[in-house]
mmCIF file of C-alpha atoms in Angstrom:
data_model
loop_
_atom_site.group_PDB
_atom_site.id
_atom_site.type_symbol
_atom_site.label_atom_id
_atom_site.label_comp_id
_atom_site.label_asym_id
_atom_site.label_seq_id
_atom_site.Cartn_x
_atom_site.Cartn_y
_atom_site.Cartn_z
ATOM 1 C CA UNK Q 1 4.196 1.272 1.637
ATOM 2 C CA UNK Q 2 1.363 -0.929 0.552
ATOM 3 C CA UNK Q 3 -0.100 -0.633 -2.903
ATOM 4 C CA UNK Q 4 -3.785 0.079 -3.525
ATOM 5 C CA UNK Q 5 -5.846 -3.009 -4.252
ATOM 6 C CA UNK Q 6 -7.516 -3.543 -7.607
ATOM 7 C CA UNK Q 7 -10.983 -5.012 -8.193
ATOM 8 C CA UNK Q 8 -9.637 -8.512 -7.500
ATOM 9 C CA UNK Q 9 -8.331 -7.247 -4.127
ATOM 10 C CA UNK Q 10 -4.736 -7.832 -5.225
ATOM 11 C CA UNK Q 11 -2.003 -5.229 -4.727
ATOM 12 C CA UNK Q 12 -1.414 -3.307 -7.949
ATOM 13 C CA UNK Q 13 2.144 -3.130 -9.217
ATOM 14 C CA UNK Q 14 2.768 -0.295 -11.689
ATOM 15 C CA UNK Q 15 4.358 -1.347 -14.972
ATOM 16 C CA UNK Q 16 8.125 -1.309 -15.236
ATOM 17 C CA UNK Q 17 9.514 1.081 -17.799
ATOM 18 C CA UNK Q 18 12.752 -0.838 -18.361
ATOM 19 C CA UNK Q 19 11.665 -1.584 -21.932
ATOM 20 C CA UNK Q 20 10.783 2.063 -22.728
ATOM 21 C CA UNK Q 21 13.270 3.954 -24.866
ATOM 22 C CA UNK Q 22 13.763 7.099 -22.803
ATOM 23 C CA UNK Q 23 15.062 8.957 -25.858
ATOM 24 C CA UNK Q 24 11.667 8.547 -27.539
ATOM 25 C CA UNK Q 25 8.617 10.665 -26.779
ATOM 26 C CA UNK Q 26 6.726 9.067 -23.934
ATOM 27 C CA UNK Q 27 3.822 9.747 -21.574
ATOM 28 C CA UNK Q 28 4.126 9.513 -17.790
ATOM 29 C CA UNK Q 29 1.456 8.799 -15.191
ATOM 30 C CA UNK Q 30 2.212 11.426 -12.544
ATOM 31 C CA UNK Q 31 1.329 9.414 -9.432
ATOM 32 C CA UNK Q 32 2.872 6.043 -10.400
ATOM 33 C CA UNK Q 33 5.829 7.130 -12.524
ATOM 34 C CA UNK Q 34 4.813 4.690 -15.277
ATOM 35 C CA UNK Q 35 6.015 5.555 -18.778
ATOM 36 C CA UNK Q 36 4.210 4.744 -22.007
ATOM 37 C CA UNK Q 37 5.284 5.129 -25.622
ATOM 38 C CA UNK Q 38 1.804 4.260 -26.887
ATOM 39 C CA UNK Q 39 -0.694 7.072 -26.217
ATOM 40 C CA UNK Q 40 -3.711 4.743 -26.383
ATOM 41 C CA UNK Q 41 -2.237 2.453 -23.725
ATOM 42 C CA UNK Q 42 -1.407 5.507 -21.592
ATOM 43 C CA UNK Q 43 -5.004 6.823 -21.800
ATOM 44 C CA UNK Q 44 -6.451 3.369 -21.098
ATOM 45 C CA UNK Q 45 -4.256 3.034 -17.994
ATOM 46 C CA UNK Q 46 -5.061 6.578 -16.866
ATOM 47 C CA UNK Q 47 -8.809 5.904 -17.140
ATOM 48 C CA UNK Q 48 -8.369 2.713 -15.109
ATOM 49 C CA UNK Q 49 -6.609 4.716 -12.373
ATOM 50 C CA UNK Q 50 -9.380 7.328 -12.399
ATOM 51 C CA UNK Q 51 -12.148 4.726 -12.087
ATOM 52 C CA UNK Q 52 -13.598 4.311 -8.604
ATOM 53 C CA UNK Q 53 -12.544 0.668 -8.429
ATOM 54 C CA UNK Q 54 -9.620 0.885 -6.018
ATOM 55 C CA UNK Q 55 -9.439 -0.090 -2.357
ATOM 56 C CA UNK Q 56 -7.119 1.122 0.391
ATOM 57 C CA UNK Q 57 -5.052 -1.915 1.372
ATOM 58 C CA UNK Q 58 -4.842 -0.804 5.013
ATOM 59 C CA UNK Q 59 -8.312 0.455 5.848
ATOM 60 C CA UNK Q 60 -10.383 -1.547 3.360
ATOM 61 C CA UNK Q 61 -12.083 1.661 2.195
ATOM 62 C CA UNK Q 62 -13.326 0.993 -1.341
ATOM 63 C CA UNK Q 63 -14.771 2.957 -4.246
ATOM 64 C CA UNK Q 64 -11.673 5.136 -4.517
ATOM 65 C CA UNK Q 65 -9.565 6.280 -7.435
ATOM 66 C CA UNK Q 66 -6.000 4.976 -7.447
ATOM 67 C CA UNK Q 67 -4.684 8.329 -6.230
ATOM 68 C CA UNK Q 68 -7.263 8.498 -3.410
ATOM 69 C CA UNK Q 69 -6.358 4.938 -2.372
ATOM 70 C CA UNK Q 70 -2.665 5.909 -2.266
ATOM 71 C CA UNK Q 71 -3.480 8.942 -0.112
ATOM 72 C CA UNK Q 72 -5.685 6.844 2.186
ATOM 73 C CA UNK Q 73 -2.850 4.351 2.662
ATOM 74 C CA UNK Q 74 -0.313 7.089 3.440
ATOM 75 C CA UNK Q 75 -2.682 8.646 5.994
ATOM 76 C CA UNK Q 76 -3.483 5.273 7.612
ATOM 77 C CA UNK Q 77 0.217 4.415 7.764
ATOM 78 C CA UNK Q 78 1.043 7.761 9.385
ATOM 79 C CA UNK Q 79 -1.825 7.428 11.861
ATOM 80 C CA UNK Q 80 -0.646 3.944 12.857
ATOM 81 C CA UNK Q 81 2.956 5.119 13.190
ATOM 82 C CA UNK Q 82 1.958 8.164 15.236
ATOM 83 C CA UNK Q 83 -0.347 6.231 17.563
ATOM 84 C CA UNK Q 84 2.038 3.373 18.356
ATOM 85 C CA UNK Q 85 4.561 4.485 21.012
ATOM 86 C CA UNK Q 86 8.186 3.810 20.105
ATOM 87 C CA UNK Q 87 8.820 2.267 23.536
ATOM 88 C CA UNK Q 88 6.719 -0.809 22.603
ATOM 89 C CA UNK Q 89 8.422 -1.505 19.267
ATOM 90 C CA UNK Q 90 11.389 -3.421 20.704
ATOM 91 C CA UNK Q 91 9.166 -5.637 22.869
ATOM 92 C CA UNK Q 92 6.870 -6.357 19.945
ATOM 93 C CA UNK Q 93 9.783 -7.140 17.622
ATOM 94 C CA UNK Q 94 11.270 -9.588 20.137
ATOM 95 C CA UNK Q 95 7.959 -11.468 20.295
ATOM 96 C CA UNK Q 96 7.403 -11.486 16.532
ATOM 97 C CA UNK Q 97 10.965 -12.238 15.411
ATOM 98 C CA UNK Q 98 11.302 -15.867 14.304
ATOM 99 C CA UNK Q 99 7.934 -16.749 15.826
ATOM 100 C CA UNK Q 100 6.310 -19.903 14.529
ATOM 101 C CA UNK Q 101 2.883 -19.029 15.889
ATOM 102 C CA UNK Q 102 -0.098 -18.650 13.580
ATOM 103 C CA UNK Q 103 -0.930 -15.019 12.876
ATOM 104 C CA UNK Q 104 -3.981 -14.960 15.159
ATOM 105 C CA UNK Q 105 -1.952 -16.540 18.002
ATOM 106 C CA UNK Q 106 0.876 -14.081 17.399
ATOM 107 C CA UNK Q 107 -1.502 -11.111 17.617
ATOM 108 C CA UNK Q 108 -2.880 -12.472 20.892
ATOM 109 C CA UNK Q 109 0.637 -13.021 22.266
ATOM 110 C CA UNK Q 110 1.719 -9.470 21.421
ATOM 111 C CA UNK Q 111 -1.512 -8.065 22.877
ATOM 112 C CA UNK Q 112 -1.120 -10.025 26.152
ATOM 113 C CA UNK Q 113 2.524 -8.970 26.500
ATOM 114 C CA UNK Q 114 1.892 -5.292 25.788
ATOM 115 C CA UNK Q 115 -1.315 -5.162 27.843
ATOM 116 C CA UNK Q 116 0.705 -4.819 31.058
ATOM 117 C CA UNK Q 117 2.133 -1.535 29.738
ATOM 118 C CA UNK Q 118 -1.261 -0.006 28.969
#
């Protein structure tokens, strides 16, 4: 799954909690799983997630909270999966696998090949 994009249009990676002492009291962000020992840092991060500064990485829809961007990405992913017939996946994978074409040429090649099935 893609990650929502931040204001710099870069995928956001939640902080690792490898350095957090799990025996200590800590605060968890429900929708990312991030753990914080410092309450101030937790609140600061939570406010950043609640700000309408996030963008869905799949649809480009902006002005979302982090949670809304996550939901938008899940829905867009499901819609794409549901609308792309399984029968075309193998053909598409054969064309894409180890291709040295530029991305725009690769898209055109897949489109031309699958167009005969439509």
